Short mmCIF file of C-alpha atoms in Angstrom, two decimals:
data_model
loop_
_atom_site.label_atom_id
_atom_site.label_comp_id
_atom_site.label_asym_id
_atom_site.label_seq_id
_atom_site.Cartn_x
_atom_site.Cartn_y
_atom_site.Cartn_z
CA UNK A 1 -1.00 7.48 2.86
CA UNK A 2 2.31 5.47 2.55
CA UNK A 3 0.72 2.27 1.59
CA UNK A 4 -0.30 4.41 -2.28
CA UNK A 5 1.22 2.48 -4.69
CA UNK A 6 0.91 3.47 -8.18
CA UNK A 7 0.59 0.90 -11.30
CA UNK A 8 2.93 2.66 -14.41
CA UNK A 9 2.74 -0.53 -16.34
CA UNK A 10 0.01 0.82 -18.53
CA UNK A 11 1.60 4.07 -19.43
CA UNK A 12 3.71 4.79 -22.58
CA UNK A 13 5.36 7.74 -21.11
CA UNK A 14 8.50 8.20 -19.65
CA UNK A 15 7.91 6.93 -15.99
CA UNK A 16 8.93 9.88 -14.61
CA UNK A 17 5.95 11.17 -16.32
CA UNK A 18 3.80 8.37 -16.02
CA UNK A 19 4.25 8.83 -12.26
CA UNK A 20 3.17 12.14 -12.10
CA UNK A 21 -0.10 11.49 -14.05
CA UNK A 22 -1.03 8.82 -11.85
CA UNK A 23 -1.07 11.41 -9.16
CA UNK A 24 -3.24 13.81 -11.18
CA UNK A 25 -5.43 10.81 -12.40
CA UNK A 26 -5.67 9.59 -8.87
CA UNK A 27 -6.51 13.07 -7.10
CA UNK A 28 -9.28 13.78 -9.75
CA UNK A 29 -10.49 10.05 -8.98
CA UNK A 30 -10.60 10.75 -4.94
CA UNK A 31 -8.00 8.60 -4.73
CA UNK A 32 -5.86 10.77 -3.43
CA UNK A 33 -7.17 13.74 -1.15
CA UNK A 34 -5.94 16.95 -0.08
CA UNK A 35 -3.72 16.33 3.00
CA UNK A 36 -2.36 12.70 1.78
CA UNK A 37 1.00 12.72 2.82
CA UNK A 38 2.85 10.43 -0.40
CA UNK A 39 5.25 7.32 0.50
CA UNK A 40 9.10 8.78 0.64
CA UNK A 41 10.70 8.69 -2.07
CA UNK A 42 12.87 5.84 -1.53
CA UNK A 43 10.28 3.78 0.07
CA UNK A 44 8.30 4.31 -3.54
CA UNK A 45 11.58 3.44 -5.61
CA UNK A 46 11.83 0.13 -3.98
CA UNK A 47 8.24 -1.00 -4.05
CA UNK A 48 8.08 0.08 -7.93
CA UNK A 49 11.57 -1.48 -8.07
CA UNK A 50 12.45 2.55 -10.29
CA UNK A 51 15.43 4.73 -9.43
CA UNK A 52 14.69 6.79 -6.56
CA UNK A 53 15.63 9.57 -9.00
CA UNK A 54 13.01 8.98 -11.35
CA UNK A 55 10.43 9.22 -8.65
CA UNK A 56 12.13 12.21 -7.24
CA UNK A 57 11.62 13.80 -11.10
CA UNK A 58 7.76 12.68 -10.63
CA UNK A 59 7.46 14.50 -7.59
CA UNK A 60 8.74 17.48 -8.67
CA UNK A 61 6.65 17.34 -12.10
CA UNK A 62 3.56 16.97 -9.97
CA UNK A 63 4.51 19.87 -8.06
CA UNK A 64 5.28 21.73 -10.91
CA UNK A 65 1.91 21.14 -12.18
CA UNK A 66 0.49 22.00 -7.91
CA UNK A 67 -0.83 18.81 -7.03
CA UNK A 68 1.70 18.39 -4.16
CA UNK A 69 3.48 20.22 -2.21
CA UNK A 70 7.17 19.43 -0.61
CA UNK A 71 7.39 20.54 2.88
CA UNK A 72 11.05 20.62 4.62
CA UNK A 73 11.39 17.45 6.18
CA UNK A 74 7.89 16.38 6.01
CA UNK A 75 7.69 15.13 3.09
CA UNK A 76 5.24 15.28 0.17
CA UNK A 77 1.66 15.89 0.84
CA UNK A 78 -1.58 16.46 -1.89
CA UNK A 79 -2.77 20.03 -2.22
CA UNK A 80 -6.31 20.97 -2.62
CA UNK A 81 -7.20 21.55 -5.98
CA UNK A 82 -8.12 24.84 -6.20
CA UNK A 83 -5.03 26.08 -4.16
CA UNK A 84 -3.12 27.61 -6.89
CA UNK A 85 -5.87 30.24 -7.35
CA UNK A 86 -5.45 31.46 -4.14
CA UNK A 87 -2.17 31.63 -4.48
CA UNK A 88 -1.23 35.47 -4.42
CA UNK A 89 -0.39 37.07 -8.02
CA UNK A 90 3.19 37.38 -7.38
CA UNK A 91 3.89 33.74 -6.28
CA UNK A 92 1.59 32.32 -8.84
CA UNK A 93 3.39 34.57 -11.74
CA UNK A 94 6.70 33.27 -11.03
CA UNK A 95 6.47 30.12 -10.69
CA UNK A 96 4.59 29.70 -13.61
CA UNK A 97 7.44 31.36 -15.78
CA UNK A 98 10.05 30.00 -13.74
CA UNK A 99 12.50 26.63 -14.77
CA UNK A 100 12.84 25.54 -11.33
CA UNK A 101 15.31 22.57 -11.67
CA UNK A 102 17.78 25.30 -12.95
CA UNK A 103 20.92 25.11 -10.63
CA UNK A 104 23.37 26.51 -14.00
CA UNK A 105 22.26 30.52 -12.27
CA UNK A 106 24.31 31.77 -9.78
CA UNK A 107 21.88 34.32 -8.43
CA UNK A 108 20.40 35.31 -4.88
CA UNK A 109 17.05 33.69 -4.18
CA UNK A 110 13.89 35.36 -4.57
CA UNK A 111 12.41 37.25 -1.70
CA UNK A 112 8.90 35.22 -0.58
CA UNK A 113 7.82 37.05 2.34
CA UNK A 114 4.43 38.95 1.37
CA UNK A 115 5.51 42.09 3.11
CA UNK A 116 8.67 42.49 1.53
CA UNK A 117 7.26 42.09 -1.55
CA UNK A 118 4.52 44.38 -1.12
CA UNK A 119 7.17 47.04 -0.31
CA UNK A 120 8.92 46.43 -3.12
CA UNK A 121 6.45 46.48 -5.39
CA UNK A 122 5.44 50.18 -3.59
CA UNK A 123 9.14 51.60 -4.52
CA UNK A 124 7.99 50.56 -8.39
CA UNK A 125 4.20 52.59 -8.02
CA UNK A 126 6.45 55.83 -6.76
CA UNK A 127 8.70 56.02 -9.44
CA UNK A 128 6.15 55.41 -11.91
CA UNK A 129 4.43 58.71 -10.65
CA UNK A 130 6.97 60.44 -12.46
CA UNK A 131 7.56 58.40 -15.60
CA UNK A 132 7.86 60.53 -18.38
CA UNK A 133 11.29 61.84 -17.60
CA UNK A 134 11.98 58.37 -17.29
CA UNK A 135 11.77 57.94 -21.11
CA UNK A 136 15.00 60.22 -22.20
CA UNK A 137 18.38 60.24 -22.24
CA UNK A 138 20.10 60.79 -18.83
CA UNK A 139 23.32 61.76 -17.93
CA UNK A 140 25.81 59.20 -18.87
CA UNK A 141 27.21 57.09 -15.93
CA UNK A 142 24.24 58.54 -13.60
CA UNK A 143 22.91 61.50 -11.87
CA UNK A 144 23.69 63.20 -8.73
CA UNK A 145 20.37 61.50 -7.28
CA UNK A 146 22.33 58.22 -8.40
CA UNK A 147 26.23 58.29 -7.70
CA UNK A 148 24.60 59.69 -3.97
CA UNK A 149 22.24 56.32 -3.64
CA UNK A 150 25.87 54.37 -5.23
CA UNK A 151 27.87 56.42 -2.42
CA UNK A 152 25.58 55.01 0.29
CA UNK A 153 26.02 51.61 -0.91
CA UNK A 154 29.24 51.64 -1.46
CA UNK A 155 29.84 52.82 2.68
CA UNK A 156 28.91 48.83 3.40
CA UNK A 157 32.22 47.82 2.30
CA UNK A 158 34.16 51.04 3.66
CA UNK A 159 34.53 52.65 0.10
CA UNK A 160 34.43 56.60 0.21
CA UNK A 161 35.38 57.94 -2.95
CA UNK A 162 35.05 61.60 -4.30
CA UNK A 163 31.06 60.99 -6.37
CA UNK A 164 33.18 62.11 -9.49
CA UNK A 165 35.54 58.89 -9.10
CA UNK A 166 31.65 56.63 -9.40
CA UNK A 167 30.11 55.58 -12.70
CA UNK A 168 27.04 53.71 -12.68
CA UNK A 169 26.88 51.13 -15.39
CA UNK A 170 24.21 48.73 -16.55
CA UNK A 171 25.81 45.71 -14.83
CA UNK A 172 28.97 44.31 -14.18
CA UNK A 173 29.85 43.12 -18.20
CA UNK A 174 29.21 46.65 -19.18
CA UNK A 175 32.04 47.60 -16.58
CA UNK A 176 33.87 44.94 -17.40
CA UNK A 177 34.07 45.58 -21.21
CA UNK A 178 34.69 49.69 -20.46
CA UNK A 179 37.71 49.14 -17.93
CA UNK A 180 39.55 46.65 -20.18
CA UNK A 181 38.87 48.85 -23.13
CA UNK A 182 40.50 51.72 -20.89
CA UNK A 183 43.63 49.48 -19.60
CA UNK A 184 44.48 47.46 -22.94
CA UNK A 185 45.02 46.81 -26.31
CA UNK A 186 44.44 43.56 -28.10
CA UNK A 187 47.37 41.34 -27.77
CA UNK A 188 47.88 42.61 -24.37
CA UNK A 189 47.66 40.31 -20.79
CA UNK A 190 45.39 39.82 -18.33
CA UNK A 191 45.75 37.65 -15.18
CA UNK A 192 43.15 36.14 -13.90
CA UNK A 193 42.48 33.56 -11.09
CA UNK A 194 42.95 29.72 -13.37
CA UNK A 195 39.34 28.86 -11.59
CA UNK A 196 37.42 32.75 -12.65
CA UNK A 197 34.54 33.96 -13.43
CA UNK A 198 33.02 32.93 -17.08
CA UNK A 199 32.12 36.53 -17.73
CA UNK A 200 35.35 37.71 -17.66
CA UNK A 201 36.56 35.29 -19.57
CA UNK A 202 33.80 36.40 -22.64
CA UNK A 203 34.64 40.13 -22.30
CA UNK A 204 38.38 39.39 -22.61
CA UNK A 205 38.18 37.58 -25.79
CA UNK A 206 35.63 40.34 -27.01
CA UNK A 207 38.82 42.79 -26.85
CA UNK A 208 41.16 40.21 -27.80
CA UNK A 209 43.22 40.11 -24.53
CA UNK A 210 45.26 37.31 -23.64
CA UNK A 211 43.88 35.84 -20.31
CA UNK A 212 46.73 34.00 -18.05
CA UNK A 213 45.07 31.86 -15.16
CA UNK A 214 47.38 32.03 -12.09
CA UNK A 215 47.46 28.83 -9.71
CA UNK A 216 45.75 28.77 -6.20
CA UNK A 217 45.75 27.62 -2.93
CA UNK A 218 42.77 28.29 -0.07
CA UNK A 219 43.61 31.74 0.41
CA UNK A 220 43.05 32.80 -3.51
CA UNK A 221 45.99 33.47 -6.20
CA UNK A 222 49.53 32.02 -5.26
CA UNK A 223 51.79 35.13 -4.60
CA UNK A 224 54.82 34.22 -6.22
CA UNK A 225 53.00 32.73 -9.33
CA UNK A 226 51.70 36.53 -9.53
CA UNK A 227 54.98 38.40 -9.40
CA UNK A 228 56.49 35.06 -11.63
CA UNK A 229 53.75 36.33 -14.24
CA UNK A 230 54.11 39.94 -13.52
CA UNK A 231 57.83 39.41 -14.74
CA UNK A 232 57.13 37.38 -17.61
CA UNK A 233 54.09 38.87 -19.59
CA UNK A 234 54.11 42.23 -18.38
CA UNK A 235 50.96 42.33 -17.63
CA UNK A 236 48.14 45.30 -17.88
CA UNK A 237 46.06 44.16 -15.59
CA UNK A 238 44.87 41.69 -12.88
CA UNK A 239 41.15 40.47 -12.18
CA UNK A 240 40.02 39.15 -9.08
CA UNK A 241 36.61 38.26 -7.49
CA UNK A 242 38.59 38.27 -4.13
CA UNK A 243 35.27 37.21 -1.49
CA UNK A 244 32.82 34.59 -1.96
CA UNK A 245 34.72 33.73 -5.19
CA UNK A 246 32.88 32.36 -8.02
CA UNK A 247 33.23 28.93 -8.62
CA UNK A 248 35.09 27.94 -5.48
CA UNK A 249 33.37 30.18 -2.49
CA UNK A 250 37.08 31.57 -1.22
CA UNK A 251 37.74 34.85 0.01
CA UNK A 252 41.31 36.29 0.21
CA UNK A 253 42.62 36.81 3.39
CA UNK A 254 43.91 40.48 4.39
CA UNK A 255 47.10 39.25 4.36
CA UNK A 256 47.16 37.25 0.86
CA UNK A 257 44.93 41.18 -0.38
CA UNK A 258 48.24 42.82 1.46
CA UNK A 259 50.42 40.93 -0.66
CA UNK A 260 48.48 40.38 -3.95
CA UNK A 261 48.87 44.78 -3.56
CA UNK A 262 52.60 45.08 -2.97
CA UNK A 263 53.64 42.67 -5.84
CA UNK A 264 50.74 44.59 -7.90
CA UNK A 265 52.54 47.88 -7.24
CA UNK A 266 55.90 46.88 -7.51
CA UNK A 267 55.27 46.28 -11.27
CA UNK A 268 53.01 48.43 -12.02
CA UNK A 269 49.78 46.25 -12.55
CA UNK A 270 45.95 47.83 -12.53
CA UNK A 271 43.71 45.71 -10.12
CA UNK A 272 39.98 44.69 -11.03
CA UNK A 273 38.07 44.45 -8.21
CA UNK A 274 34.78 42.39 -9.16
CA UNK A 275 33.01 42.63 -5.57
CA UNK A 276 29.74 40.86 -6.60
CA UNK A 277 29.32 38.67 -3.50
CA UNK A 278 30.77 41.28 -0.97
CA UNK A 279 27.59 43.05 -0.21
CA UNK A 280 25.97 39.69 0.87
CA UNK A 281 29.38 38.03 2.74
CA UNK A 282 29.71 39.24 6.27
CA UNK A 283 32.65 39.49 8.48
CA UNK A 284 35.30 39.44 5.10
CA UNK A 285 38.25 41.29 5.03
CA UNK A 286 38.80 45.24 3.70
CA UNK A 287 38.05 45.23 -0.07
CA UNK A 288 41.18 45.81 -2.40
CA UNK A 289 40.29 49.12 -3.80
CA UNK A 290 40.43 50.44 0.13
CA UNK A 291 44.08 49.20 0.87
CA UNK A 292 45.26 50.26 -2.69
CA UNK A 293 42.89 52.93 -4.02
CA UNK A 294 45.18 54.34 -6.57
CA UNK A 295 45.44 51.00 -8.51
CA UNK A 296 42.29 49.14 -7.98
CA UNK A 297 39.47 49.52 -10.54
CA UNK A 298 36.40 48.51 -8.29
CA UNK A 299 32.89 47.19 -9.63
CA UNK A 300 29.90 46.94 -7.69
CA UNK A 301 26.71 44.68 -9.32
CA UNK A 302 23.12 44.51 -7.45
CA UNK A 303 22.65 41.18 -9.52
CA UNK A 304 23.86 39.29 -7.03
CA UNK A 305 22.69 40.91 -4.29
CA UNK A 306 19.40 42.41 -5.20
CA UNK A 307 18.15 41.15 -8.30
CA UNK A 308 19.93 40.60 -11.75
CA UNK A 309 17.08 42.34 -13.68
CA UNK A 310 18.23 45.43 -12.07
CA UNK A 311 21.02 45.27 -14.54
CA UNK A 312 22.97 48.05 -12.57
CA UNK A 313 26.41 47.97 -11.36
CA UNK A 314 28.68 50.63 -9.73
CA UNK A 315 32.16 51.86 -10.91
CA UNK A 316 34.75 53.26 -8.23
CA UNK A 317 37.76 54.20 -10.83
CA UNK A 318 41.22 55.09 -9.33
CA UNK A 319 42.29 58.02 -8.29
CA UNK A 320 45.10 59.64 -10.42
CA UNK A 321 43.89 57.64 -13.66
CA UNK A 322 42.36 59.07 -16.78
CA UNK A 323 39.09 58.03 -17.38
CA UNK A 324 37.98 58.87 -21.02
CA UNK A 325 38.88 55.88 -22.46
CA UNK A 326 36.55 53.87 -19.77
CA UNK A 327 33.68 56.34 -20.27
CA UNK A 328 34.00 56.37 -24.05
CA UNK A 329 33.73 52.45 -24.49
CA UNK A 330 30.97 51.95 -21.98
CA UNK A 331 29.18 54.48 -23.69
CA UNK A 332 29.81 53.68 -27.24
CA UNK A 333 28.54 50.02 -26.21
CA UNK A 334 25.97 51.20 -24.17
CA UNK A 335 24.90 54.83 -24.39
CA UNK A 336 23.46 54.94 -20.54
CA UNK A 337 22.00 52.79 -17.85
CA UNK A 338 18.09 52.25 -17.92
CA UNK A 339 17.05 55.16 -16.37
CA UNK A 340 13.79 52.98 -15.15
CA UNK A 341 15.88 50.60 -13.63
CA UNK A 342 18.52 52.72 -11.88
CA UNK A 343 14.91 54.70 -10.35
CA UNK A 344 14.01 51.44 -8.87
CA UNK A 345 17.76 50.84 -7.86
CA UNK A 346 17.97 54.13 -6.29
CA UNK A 347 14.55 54.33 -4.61
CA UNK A 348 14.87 50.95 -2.60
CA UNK A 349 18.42 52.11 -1.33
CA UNK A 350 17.24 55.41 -0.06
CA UNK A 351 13.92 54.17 1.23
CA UNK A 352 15.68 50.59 3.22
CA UNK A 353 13.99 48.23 0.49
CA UNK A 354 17.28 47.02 -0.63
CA UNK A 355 18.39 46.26 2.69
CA UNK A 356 15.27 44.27 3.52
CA UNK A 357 15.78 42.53 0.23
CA UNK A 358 20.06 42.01 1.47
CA UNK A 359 18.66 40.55 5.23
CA UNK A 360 16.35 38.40 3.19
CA UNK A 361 18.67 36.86 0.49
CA UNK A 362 21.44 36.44 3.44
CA UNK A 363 18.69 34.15 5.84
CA UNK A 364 17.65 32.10 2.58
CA UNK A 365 20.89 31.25 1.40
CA UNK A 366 22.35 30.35 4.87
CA UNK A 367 19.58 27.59 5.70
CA UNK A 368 20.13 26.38 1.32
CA UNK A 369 23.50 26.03 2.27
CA UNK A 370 22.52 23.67 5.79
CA UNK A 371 20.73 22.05 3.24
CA UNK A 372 23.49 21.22 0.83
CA UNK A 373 25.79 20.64 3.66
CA UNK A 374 23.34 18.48 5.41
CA UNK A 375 22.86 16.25 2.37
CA UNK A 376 26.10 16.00 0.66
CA UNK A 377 28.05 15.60 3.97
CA UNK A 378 30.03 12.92 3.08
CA UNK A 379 31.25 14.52 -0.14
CA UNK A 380 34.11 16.95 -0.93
CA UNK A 381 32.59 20.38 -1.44
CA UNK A 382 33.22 24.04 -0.49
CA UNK A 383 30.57 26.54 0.30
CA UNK A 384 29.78 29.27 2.52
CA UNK A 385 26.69 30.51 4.41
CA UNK A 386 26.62 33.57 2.41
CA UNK A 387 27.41 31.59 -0.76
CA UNK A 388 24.30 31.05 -3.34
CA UNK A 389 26.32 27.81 -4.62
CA UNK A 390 28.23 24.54 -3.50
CA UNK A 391 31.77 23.67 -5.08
CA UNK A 392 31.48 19.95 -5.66
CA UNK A 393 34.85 17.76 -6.20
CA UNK A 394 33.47 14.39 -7.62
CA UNK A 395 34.36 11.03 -6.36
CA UNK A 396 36.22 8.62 -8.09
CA UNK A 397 34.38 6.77 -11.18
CA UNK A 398 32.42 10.21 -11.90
CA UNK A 399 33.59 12.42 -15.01
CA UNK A 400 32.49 16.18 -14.52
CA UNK A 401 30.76 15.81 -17.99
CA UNK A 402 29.10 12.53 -16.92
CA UNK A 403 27.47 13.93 -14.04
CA UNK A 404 26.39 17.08 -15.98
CA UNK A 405 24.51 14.77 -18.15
CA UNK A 406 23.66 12.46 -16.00
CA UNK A 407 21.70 15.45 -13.74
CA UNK A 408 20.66 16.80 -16.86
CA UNK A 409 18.63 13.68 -17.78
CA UNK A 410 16.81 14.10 -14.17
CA UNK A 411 15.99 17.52 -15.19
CA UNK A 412 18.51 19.78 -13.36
CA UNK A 413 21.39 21.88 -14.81
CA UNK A 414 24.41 22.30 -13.20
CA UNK A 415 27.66 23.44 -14.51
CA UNK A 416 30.97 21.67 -15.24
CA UNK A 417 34.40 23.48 -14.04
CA UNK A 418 35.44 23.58 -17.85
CA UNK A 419 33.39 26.70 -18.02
CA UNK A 420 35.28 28.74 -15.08
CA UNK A 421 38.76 27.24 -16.11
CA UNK A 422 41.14 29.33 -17.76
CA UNK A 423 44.13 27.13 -18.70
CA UNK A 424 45.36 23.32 -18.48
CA UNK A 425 42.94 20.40 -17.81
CA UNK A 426 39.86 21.24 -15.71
CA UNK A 427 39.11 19.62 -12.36
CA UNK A 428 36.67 16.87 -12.02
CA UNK A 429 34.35 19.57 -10.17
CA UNK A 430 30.87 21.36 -11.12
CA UNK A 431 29.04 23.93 -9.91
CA UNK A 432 25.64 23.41 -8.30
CA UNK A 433 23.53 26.93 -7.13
CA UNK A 434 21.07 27.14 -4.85
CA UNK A 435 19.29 30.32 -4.96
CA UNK A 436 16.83 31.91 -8.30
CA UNK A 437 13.24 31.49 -8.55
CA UNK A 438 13.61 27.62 -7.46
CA UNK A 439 11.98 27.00 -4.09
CA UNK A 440 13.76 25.61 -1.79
CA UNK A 441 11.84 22.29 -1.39
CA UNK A 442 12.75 22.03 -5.26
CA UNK A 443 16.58 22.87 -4.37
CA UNK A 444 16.38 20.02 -1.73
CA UNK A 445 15.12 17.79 -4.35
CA UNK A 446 17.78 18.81 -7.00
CA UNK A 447 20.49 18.08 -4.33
CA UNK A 448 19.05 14.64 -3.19
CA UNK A 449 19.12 13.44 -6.52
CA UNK A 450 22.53 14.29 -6.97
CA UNK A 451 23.46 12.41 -3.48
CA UNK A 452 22.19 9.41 -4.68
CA UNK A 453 23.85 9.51 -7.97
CA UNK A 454 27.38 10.19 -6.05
CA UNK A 455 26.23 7.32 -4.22
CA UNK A 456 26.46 4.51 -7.08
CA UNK A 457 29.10 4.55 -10.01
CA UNK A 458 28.07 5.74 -12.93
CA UNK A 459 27.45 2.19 -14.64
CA UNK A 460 25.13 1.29 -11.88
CA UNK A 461 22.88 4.69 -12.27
CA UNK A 462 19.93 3.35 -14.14
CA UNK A 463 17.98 4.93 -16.83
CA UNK A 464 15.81 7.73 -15.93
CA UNK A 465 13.21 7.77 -18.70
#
């Protein structure tokens, strides 16, 4: 039906708004019937003589509310009316509690395949068999059963430490917070890539270490920038996120890993290891804590792999380092991991659920990433197949905090590089993810919206409301 044209002029609502209860208005009227394929969104702008954003907001508030549905390159076509009850309980559960025009996440996206699901949810009816021991205190850092399950895991990216070198931790900050309690004191430094990840950033100032951003290239940290800061702060400890690094999508080459490890050594300088995209890259070079073992403090997440509600992360600790003071902060913050979670954790990784869930996440996020390459091809931005977000470098005219709001105001959150920059002035960049509970007909939205705002200078981007 591309000759629908809908008359806003009597609505006091935003027209965003006002768009999206004409649709409603005009399904319940017969207007509009199940099947009706809605003009494009451009076509619409220009005969309402609206910003092709605002109609694009419409859209997706009608879907939100299932009275359309966006198929991949397609279009947008009317849904039957009763077709959210037989949605299944799953799908219609989270979407409901979902805020699907929230790109601020990095996380992997949800698993929709009926099967897969249905096997998951099967790993959560067999550990509830036994639930009552599930309700004490376990064995801090995780039990045999566990650090075996972690051991497993861990064999993806060629780790094979003794089980007494793994702790099992409820997520990476937890990990985070008990290995720089264990390596410094407050006052002390930490080097850090300048772009890093935010976490790391909070956890440092909760100990009161002094966070040093070291400059970077493509290949990760700048080599003689390290051993230049190595010489001049002495400092305890360096933290990378070495593949599929978050904000920019780099991974270190072997040879920049080789190097980063002799300079490390020559002064003496512990190595964090946060591998929380490794498990999903494929094809990346040996992880750090395999070429230097003895200095490399390695952490493992399934947030960003499995699920972030798992809330479990893996520990590999050197060899030849004490451990107490590691083990006594993570456990004075955090007594132990949820044993109910680490069961589910566990249980998919022995039974093959988790790497269902990994073959999954990795064939979602590849064709999210055609997308965002496909649609913002004539802008500057890095990704990677195996990457759940885009890197975007703005064009000239666009502030990073003007295009925050001004995506904000459509409805989607994205993030500026202030939050990922450690020192000096911030890049005119923001982050944009992909993956969550968001759909990907709502991602393609998000980014299409965004493509025509990096279209038009800011002055010439109309009002959305």
């Amino acid at each position: 039906m591309h000759d629908w044209t809908p008359d806003l002029s009597t609505s006091a609502r935003p027209r965003y708004l006002a768009l999206s209860d004409r649709i409603a208005s005009d399904v319940q009227a017969g207007r509009l019937v199940a099947g009706d394929r809605l003009p494009a969104q451009r076509l619409l702008a220009a005969r309402l003589g609206i910003d092709f954003t605002t109609v694009a907001r419409g859209y997706g508030e009608a879907q939100k509310r299932g009275l359309v549905e966006a198929r991949q390159g397609q279009g947008t076509f009317v849904l039957p009316t009763q077709r959210t009850a037989a949605r299944s309980d799953v799908t219609t559960l989270s979407r409901a509690h979902a805020d699907d025009t929230d790109l601020s996440m990095n996380l992997p996206p949800e698993p929709h395949n009926p099967e897969l699901i249905e096997r998951m949810r099967a790993g959560w009816d067999a550990i509830g068999q036994d639930i009552l021991p599930m309700l004490r205190y376990r064995s801090f850092g995780g039990g045999t059963r566990d650090k075996e399950a972690a051991l497993h895991w861990l064999a993806r990216r060629g780790l094979v430490p003794a089980i007494e070198q793994v702790y099992v931790t409820p997520g990476a900050h937890a990990a985070l917070l008990g290995i720089l309690s264990a390596l410094t004191k407050p006052g002390d430094v930490l080097l850090s890539e300048n772009l890093t990840y935010p976490g790391v950033r909070a956890v440092a100032a909760l100990v009161g270490v002094d966070l040093h951003g070291l400059p970077m290239d493509h290949e990760g940290i700048d080599p003689e920038a390290f051993a230049d800061a190595c010489a001049r702060f002495s400092p305890k400890a360096l933290y990378l996120n070495p593949t599929l690094q978050n904000p920019t999508n780099l991974t270190i080459s072997l040879a920049r890993r080789q190097q980063i490890v002799e300079i490390a050594r020559r002064f003496d300088v512990a190595i964090i290891e946060d591998d929380a995209y490794g498990f999903i890259a494929q094809g990346t070079p040996p992880t750090i804590a395999s070429l230097a073992p003895d200095l490399t403090w390695y952490v493992a997440s399934l947030a960003k792999c499995i699920g972030a509600g798992l809330r479990t992360a893996y520990v590999v600790v050197p060899e030849k380092r004490s451990t107490w003071g590691f083990a006594s902060a993570v456990r004075s913050a955090t007594v132990i991991a949820s044993p109910i979670t680490l069961a589910l954790a566990t249980r998919w990784i022995e039974d093959g659920t988790a790497d269902a869930i990994l073959r999954a996440v990795r064939v979602e996020t590849e064709e999210r990433q055609k997308l965002a390459h496909r649609i913002l091809a004539d802008q500057r931005l890095e990704g990677d197949p195996d990457s759940f977000n885009i890197w975007l470098s703005l064009p000239a005219g666009w502030t990073r905090s003007a295009f925050v709001g001004h995506m904000r105001s459509t409805g989607v959150g994205i993030v500026p590089s202030d939050a990922f920059t450690v020192s000096g002035t911030p890049p005119e960049a923001v982050r944009i993810c992909l993956g969550g509970p968001a759909p990907r007909s709502t991602v393609e939205r998000a980014l299409e919206c965004a493509a025509h705002a990096l279209e038009a200078m800011p002055a010439t981007v109309t009002s959305f409301l």
